[in-house]
PDB file of C-alpha atoms in Angstrom:
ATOM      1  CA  UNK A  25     -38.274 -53.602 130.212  1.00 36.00           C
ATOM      2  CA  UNK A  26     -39.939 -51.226 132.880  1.00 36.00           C
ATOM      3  CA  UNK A  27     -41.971 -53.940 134.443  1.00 48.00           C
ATOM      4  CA  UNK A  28     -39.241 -56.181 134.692  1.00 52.00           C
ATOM      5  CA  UNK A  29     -37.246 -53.150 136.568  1.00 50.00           C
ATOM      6  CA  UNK A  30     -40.146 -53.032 138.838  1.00 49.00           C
ATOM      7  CA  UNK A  31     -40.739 -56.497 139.736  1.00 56.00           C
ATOM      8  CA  UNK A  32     -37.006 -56.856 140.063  1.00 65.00           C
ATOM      9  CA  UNK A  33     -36.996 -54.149 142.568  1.00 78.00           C
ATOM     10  CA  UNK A  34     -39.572 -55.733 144.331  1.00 82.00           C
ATOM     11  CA  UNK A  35     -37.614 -58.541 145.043  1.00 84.00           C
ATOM     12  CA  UNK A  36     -35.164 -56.186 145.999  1.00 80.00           C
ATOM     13  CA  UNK A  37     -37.211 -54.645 148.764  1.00 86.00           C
ATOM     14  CA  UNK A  38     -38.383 -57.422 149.571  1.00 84.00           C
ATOM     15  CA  UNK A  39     -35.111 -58.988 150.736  1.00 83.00           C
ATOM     16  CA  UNK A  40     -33.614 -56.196 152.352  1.00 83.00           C
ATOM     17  CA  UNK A  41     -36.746 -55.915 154.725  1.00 84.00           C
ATOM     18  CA  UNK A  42     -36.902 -59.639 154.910  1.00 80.00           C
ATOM     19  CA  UNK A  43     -33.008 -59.592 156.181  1.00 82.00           C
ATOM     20  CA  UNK A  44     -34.031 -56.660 158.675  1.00 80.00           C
ATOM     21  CA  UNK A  45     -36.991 -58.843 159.770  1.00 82.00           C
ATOM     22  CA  UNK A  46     -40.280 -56.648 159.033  1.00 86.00           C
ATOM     23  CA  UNK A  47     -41.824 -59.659 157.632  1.00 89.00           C
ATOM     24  CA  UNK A  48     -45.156 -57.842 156.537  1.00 90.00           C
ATOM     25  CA  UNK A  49     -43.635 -55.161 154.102  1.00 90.00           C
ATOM     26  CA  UNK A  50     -41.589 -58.116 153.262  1.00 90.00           C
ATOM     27  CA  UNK A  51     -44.539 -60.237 152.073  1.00 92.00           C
ATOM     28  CA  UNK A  52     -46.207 -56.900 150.436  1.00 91.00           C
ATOM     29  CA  UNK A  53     -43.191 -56.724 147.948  1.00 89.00           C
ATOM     30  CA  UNK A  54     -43.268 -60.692 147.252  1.00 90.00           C
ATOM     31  CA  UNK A  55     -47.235 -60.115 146.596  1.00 91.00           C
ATOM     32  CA  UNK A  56     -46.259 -57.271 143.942  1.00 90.00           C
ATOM     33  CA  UNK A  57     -43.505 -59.196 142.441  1.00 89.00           C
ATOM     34  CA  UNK A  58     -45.749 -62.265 142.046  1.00 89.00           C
ATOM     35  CA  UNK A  59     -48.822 -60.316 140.591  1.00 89.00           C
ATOM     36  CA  UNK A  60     -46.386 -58.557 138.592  1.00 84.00           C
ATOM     37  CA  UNK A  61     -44.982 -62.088 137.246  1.00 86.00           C
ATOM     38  CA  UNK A  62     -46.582 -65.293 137.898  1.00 87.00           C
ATOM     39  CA  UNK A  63     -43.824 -67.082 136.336  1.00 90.00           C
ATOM     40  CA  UNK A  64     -41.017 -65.544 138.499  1.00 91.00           C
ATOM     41  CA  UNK A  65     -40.389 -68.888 140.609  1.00 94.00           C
ATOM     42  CA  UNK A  66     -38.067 -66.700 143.164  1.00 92.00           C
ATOM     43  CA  UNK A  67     -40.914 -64.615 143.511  1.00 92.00           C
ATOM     44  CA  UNK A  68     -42.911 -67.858 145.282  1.00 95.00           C
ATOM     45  CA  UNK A  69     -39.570 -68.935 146.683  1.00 95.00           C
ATOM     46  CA  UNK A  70     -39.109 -65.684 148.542  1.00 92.00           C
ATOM     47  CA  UNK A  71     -42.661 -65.177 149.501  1.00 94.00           C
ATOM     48  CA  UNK A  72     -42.570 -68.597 151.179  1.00 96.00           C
ATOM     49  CA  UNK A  73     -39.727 -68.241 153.312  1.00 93.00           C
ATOM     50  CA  UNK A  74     -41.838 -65.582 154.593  1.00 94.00           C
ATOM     51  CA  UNK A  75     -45.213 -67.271 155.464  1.00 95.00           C
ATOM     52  CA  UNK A  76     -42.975 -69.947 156.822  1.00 94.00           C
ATOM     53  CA  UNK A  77     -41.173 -66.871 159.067  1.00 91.00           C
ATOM     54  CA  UNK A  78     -44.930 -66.029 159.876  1.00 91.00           C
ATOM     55  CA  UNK A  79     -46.027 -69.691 160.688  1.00 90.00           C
ATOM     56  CA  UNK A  80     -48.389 -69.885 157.868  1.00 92.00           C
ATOM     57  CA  UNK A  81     -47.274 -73.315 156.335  1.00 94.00           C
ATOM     58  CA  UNK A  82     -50.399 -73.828 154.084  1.00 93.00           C
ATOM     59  CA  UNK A  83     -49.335 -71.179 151.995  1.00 95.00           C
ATOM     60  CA  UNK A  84     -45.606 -71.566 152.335  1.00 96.00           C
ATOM     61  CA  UNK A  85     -46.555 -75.137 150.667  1.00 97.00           C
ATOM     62  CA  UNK A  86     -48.698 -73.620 147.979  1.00 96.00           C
ATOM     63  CA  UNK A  87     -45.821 -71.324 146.724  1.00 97.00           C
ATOM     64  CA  UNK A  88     -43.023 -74.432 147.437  1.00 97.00           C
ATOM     65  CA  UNK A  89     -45.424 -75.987 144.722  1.00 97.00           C
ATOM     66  CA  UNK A  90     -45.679 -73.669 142.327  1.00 97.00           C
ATOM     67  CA  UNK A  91     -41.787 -73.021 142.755  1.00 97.00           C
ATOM     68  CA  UNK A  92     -40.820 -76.500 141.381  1.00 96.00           C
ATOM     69  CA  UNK A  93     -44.060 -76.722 138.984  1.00 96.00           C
ATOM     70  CA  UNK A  94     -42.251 -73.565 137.276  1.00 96.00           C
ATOM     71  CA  UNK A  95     -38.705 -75.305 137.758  1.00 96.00           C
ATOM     72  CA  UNK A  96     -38.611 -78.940 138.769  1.00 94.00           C
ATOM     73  CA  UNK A  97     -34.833 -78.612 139.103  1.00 93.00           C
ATOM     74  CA  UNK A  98     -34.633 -76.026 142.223  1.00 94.00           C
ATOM     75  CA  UNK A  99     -33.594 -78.317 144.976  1.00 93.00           C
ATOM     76  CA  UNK A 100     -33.654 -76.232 147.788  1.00 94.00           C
ATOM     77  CA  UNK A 101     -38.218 -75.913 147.391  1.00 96.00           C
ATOM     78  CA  UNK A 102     -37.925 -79.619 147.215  1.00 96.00           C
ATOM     79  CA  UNK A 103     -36.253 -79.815 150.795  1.00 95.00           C
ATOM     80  CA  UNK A 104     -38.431 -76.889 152.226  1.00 96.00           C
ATOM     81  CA  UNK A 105     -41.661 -78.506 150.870  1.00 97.00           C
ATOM     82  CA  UNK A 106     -40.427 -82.262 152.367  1.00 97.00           C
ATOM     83  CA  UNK A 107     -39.460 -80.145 155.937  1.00 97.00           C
ATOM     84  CA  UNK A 108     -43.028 -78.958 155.887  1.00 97.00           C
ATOM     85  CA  UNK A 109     -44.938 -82.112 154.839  1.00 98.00           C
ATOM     86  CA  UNK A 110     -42.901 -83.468 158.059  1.00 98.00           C
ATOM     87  CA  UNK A 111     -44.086 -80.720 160.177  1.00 97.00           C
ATOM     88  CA  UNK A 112     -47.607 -81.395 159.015  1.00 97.00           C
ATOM     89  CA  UNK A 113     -47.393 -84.825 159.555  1.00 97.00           C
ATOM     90  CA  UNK A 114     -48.016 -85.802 155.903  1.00 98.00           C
ATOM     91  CA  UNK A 115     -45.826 -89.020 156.368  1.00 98.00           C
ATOM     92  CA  UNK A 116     -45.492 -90.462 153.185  1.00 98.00           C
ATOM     93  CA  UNK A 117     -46.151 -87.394 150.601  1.00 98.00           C
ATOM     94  CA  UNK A 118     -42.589 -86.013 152.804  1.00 98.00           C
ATOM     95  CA  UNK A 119     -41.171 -89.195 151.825  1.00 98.00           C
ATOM     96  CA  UNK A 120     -41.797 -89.438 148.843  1.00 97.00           C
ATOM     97  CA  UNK A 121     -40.420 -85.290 148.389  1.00 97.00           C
ATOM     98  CA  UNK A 122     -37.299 -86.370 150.295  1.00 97.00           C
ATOM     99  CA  UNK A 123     -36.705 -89.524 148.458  1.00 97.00           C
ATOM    100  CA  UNK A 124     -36.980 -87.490 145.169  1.00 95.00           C
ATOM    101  CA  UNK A 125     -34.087 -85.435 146.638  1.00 95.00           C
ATOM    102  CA  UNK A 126     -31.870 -88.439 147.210  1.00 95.00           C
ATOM    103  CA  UNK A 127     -29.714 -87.429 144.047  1.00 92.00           C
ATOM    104  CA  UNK A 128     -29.558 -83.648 144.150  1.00 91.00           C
ATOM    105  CA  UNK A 129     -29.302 -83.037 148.140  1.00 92.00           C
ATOM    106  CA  UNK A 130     -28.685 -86.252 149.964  1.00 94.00           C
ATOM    107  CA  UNK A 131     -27.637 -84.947 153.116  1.00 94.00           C
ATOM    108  CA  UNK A 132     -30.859 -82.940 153.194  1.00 93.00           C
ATOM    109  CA  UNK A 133     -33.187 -86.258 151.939  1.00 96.00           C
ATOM    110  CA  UNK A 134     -31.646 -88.150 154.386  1.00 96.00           C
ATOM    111  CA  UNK A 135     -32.116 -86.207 157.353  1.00 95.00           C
ATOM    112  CA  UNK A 136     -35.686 -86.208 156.366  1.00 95.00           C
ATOM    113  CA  UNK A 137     -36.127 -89.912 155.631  1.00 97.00           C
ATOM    114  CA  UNK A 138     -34.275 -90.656 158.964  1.00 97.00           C
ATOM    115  CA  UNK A 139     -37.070 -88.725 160.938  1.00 97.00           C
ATOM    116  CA  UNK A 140     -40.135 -90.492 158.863  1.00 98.00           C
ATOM    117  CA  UNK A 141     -39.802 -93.666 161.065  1.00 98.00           C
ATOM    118  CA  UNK A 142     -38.851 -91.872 164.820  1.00 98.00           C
ATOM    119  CA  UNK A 143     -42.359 -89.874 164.273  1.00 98.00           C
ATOM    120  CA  UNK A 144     -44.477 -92.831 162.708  1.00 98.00           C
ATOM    121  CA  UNK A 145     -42.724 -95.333 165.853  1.00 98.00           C
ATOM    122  CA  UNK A 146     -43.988 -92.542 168.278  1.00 98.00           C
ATOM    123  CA  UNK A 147     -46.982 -92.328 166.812  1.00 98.00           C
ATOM    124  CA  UNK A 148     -47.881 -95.910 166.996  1.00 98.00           C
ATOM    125  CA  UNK A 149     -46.688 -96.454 170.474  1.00 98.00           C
ATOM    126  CA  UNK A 150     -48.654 -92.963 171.827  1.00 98.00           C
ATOM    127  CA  UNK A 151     -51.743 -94.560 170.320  1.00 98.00           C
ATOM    128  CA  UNK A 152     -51.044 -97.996 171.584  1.00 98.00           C
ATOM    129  CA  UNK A 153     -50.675 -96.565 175.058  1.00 98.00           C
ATOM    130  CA  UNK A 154     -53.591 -94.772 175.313  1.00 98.00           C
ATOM    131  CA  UNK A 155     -55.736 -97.769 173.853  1.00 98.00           C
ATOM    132  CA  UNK A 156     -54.518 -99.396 176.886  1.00 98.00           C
ATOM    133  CA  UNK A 157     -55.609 -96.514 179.170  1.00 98.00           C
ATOM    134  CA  UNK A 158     -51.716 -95.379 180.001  1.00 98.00           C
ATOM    135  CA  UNK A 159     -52.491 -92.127 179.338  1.00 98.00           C
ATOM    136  CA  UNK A 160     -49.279 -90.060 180.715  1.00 98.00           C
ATOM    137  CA  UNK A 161     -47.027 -92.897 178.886  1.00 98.00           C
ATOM    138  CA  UNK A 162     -48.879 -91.945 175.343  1.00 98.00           C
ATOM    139  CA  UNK A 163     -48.953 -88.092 176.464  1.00 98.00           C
ATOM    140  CA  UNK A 164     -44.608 -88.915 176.080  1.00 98.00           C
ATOM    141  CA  UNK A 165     -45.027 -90.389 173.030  1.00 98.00           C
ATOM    142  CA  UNK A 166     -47.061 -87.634 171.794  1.00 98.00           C
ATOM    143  CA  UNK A 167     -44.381 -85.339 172.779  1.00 98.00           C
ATOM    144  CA  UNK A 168     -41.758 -87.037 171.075  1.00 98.00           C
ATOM    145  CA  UNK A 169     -44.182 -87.024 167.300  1.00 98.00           C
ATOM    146  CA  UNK A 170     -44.925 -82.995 167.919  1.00 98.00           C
ATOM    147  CA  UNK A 171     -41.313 -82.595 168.445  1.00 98.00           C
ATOM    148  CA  UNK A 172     -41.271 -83.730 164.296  1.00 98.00           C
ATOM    149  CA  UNK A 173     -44.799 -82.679 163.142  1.00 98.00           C
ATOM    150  CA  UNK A 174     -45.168 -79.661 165.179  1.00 97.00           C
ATOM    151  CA  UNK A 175     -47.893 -78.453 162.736  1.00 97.00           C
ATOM    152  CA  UNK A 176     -50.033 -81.988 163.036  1.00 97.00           C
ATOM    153  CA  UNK A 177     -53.175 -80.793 164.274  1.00 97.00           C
ATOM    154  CA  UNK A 178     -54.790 -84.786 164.350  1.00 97.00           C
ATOM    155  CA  UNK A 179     -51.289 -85.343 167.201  1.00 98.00           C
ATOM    156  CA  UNK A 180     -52.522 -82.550 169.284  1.00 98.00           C
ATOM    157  CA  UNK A 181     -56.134 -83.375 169.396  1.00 98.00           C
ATOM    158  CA  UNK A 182     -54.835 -86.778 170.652  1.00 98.00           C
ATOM    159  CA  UNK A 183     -52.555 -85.166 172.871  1.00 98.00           C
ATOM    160  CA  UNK A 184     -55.692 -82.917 174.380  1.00 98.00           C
ATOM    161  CA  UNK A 185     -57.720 -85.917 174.851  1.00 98.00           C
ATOM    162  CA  UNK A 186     -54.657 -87.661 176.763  1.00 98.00           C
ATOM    163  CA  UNK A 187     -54.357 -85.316 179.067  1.00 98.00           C
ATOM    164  CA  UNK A 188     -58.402 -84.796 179.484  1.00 98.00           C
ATOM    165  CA  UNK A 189     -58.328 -88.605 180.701  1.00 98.00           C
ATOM    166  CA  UNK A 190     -56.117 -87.096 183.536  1.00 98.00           C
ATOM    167  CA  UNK A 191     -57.941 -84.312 184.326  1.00 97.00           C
ATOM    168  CA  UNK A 192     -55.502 -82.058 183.003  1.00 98.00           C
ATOM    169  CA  UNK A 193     -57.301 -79.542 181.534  1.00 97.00           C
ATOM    170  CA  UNK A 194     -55.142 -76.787 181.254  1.00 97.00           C
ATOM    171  CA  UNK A 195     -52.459 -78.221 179.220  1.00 98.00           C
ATOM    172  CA  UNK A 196     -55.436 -79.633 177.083  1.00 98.00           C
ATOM    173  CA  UNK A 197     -56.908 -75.940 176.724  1.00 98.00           C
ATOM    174  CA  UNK A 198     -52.964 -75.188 175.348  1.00 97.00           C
ATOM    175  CA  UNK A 199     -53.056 -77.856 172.441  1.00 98.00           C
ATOM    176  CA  UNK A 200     -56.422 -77.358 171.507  1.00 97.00           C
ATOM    177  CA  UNK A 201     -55.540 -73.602 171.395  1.00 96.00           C
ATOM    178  CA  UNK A 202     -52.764 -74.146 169.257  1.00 96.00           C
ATOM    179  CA  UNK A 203     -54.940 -76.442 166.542  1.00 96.00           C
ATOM    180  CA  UNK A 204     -56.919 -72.901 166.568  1.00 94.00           C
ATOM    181  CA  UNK A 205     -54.143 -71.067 165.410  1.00 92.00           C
ATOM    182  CA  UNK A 206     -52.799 -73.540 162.851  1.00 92.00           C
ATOM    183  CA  UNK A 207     -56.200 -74.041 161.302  1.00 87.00           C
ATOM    184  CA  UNK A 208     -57.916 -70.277 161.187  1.00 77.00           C
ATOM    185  CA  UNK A 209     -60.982 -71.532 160.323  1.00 86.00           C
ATOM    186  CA  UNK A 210     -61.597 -74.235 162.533  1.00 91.00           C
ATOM    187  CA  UNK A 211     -65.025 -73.546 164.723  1.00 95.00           C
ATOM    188  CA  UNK A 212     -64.799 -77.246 166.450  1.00 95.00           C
ATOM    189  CA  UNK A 213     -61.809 -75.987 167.904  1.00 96.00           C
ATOM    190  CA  UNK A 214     -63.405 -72.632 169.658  1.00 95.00           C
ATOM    191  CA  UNK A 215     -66.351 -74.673 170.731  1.00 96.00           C
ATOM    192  CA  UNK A 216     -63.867 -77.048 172.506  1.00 96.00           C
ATOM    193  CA  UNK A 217     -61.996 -73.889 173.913  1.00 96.00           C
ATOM    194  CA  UNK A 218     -65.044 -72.554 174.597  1.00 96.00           C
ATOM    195  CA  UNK A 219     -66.285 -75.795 176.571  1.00 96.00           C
ATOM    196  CA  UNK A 220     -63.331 -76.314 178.549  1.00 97.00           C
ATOM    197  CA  UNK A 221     -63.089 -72.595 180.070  1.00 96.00           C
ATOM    198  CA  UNK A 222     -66.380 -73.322 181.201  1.00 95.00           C
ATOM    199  CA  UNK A 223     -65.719 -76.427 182.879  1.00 95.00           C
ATOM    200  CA  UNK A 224     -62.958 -74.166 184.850  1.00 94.00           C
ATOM    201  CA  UNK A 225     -65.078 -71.809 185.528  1.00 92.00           C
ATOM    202  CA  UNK A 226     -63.839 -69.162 183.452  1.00 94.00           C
ATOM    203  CA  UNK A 227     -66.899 -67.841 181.775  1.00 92.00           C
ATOM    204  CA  UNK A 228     -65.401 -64.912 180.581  1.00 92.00           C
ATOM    205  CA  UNK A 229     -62.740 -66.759 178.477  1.00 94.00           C
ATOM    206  CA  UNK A 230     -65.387 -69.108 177.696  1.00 95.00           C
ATOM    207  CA  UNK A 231     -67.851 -66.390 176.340  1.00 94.00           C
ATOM    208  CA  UNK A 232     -64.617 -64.766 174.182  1.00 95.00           C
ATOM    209  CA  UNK A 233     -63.727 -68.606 172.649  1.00 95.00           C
ATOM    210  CA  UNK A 234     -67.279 -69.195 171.558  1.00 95.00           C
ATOM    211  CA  UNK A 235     -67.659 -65.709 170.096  1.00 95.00           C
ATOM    212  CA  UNK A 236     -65.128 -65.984 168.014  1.00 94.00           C
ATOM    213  CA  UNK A 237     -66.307 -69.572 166.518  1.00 95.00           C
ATOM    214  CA  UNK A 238     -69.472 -67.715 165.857  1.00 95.00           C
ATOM    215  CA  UNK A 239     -67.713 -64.896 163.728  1.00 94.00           C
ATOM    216  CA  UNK A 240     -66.234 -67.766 162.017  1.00 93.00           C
ATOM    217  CA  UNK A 241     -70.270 -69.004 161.128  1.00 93.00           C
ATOM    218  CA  UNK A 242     -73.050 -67.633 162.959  1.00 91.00           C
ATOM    219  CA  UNK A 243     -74.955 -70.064 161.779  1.00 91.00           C
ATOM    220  CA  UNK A 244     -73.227 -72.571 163.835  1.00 94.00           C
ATOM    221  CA  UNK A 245     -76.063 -74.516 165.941  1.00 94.00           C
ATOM    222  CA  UNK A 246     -73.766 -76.543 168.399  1.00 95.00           C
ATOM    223  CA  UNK A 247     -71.863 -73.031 169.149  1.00 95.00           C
ATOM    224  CA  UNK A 248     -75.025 -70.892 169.677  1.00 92.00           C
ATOM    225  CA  UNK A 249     -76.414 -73.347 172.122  1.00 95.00           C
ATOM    226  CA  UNK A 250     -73.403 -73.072 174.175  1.00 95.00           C
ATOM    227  CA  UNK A 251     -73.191 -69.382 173.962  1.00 92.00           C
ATOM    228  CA  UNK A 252     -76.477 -69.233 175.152  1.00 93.00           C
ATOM    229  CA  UNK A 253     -75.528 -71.398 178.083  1.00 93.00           C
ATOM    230  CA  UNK A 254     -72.467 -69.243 179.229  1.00 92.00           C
ATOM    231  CA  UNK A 255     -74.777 -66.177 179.030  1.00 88.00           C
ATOM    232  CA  UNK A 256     -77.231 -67.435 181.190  1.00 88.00           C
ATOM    233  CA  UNK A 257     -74.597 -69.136 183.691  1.00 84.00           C
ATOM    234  CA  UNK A 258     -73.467 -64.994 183.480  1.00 71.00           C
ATOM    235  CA  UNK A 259     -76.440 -63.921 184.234  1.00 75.00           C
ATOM    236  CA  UNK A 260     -77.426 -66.426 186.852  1.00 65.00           C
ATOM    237  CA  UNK A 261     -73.796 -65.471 188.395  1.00 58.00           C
ATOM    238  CA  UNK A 262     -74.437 -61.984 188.518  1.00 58.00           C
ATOM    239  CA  UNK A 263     -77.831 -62.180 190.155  1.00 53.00           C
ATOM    240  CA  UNK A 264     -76.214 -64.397 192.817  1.00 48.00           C
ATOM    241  CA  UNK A 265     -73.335 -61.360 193.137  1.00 48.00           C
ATOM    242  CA  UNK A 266     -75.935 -58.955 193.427  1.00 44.00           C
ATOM    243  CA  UNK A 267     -78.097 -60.356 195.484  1.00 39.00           C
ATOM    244  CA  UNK A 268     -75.142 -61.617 197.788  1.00 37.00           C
ATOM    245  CA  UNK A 269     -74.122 -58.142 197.829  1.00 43.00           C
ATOM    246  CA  UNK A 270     -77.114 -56.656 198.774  1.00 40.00           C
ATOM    247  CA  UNK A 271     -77.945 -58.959 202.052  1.00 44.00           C
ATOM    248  CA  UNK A 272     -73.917 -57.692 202.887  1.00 46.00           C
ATOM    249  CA  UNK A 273     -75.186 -53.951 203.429  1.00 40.00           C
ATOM    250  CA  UNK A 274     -77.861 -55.155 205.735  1.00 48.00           C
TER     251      UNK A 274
END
């Protein structure tokens, strides 16, 4: 009986902070309540709305799973899991979540299933543009998919190389930022940052980008040969300074 009190005021807490919007003592109280009961399904329910709140959608999906493995008939995990399947541009495991929701939530499945073909048609016609070398036409089309699968990291990387073709690199450095983010652990993306602020110029962001793929695994041999080549371009820069400086007081 005590335990229950004390996972039930978990929950508790953990609303209330979650409706006053301190997320992290939120998602403390959601951890207790789960640890305290792994068979709590709100418990997972709640907890996800808050990784979602935090934009960490892996785990918001790994709760929305365990939420309808513990009860198959809670409708409203089916729609968040199909939402983020969308947003992660897992086209047909959405559909198939939304289509299972036909019966309970139609309005819901159908708002889902409606926005399957928009992002698969925009997907086929950015690729099919930049096949053909019309690279600002497929950068639109691009545009349009992220607008659904916001959390696709494969539509940004094609979106990055788009705009590379133009010589855009700036708005590349932006999408290949944001795969970063979305995948933690993802050291091809911090070489690529890394690359890219080099190729400005910008050695210092350059250095910080491959530093951090190499906390990531500093075993990494593609990432320690270009961190050696961004501290020597350093070096080589400040001789140049110094010696630049020096013929100035003469």
């Amino acid at each position: 009986w005590y335990q229950r009190r004390v996972r039930g005021e978990h929950l508790d807490q953990g609303t209330q902070l979650l409706r006053t919007g301190n997320l992290g003592e939120a998602l403390n109280h959601y951890h207790a309540a789960v640890e305290g009961d792994a068979k709590n399904y709100l418990a997972y329910y709640q907890r996800a709305t808050v990784f979602l709140a935090l934009g960490r959608h892996r785990q918001a999906l790994s709760d929305f799973d365990a939420v309808i493995k513990l009860k198959p008939d809670f409708h409203h995990a089916k729609s968040e899991r199909g939402s983020v399947l969308m947003k992660q541009g897992k086209i047909e495991e959405a559909r198939a979540q939304f289509t299972d929701l036909l019966d309970v939530d139609p309005d819901k499945a159908q708002a889902g299933l409606s926005d399957l073909p928009v992002l698969e048609q925009a997907i086929e016609d950015g690729d099919e543009h930049f096949d053909n070398n019309d690279y600002a036409t497929a950068i639109d089309h691009y545009d349009n998919a992220i607008d659904i699968a916001k959390w696709d990291t494969t539509l940004r990387e094609k979106r990055a190389e788009a705009y590379l073709k133009l010589g855009n690199i700036i708005n590349a450095i932006g999408d290949v930022r944001a795969i970063a983010k979305l995948t933690n652990d993802n050291t091809d993306a911090y070489l690529r940052l890394s690359q890219l602020h080099y190729i400005m110029g910008e050695e210092e962001e350059s250095l910080k980008e491959i530093r951090e793929c190499l906390k990531l695994d500093q075993d990494h041999k593609a990432c320690h040969t270009h961190y050696k080549k961004v501290k020597e371009a350093g070096k080589a820069a400040e001789s140049s300074s110094g010696a630049y400086k020096r013929r100035s007081v003469r």
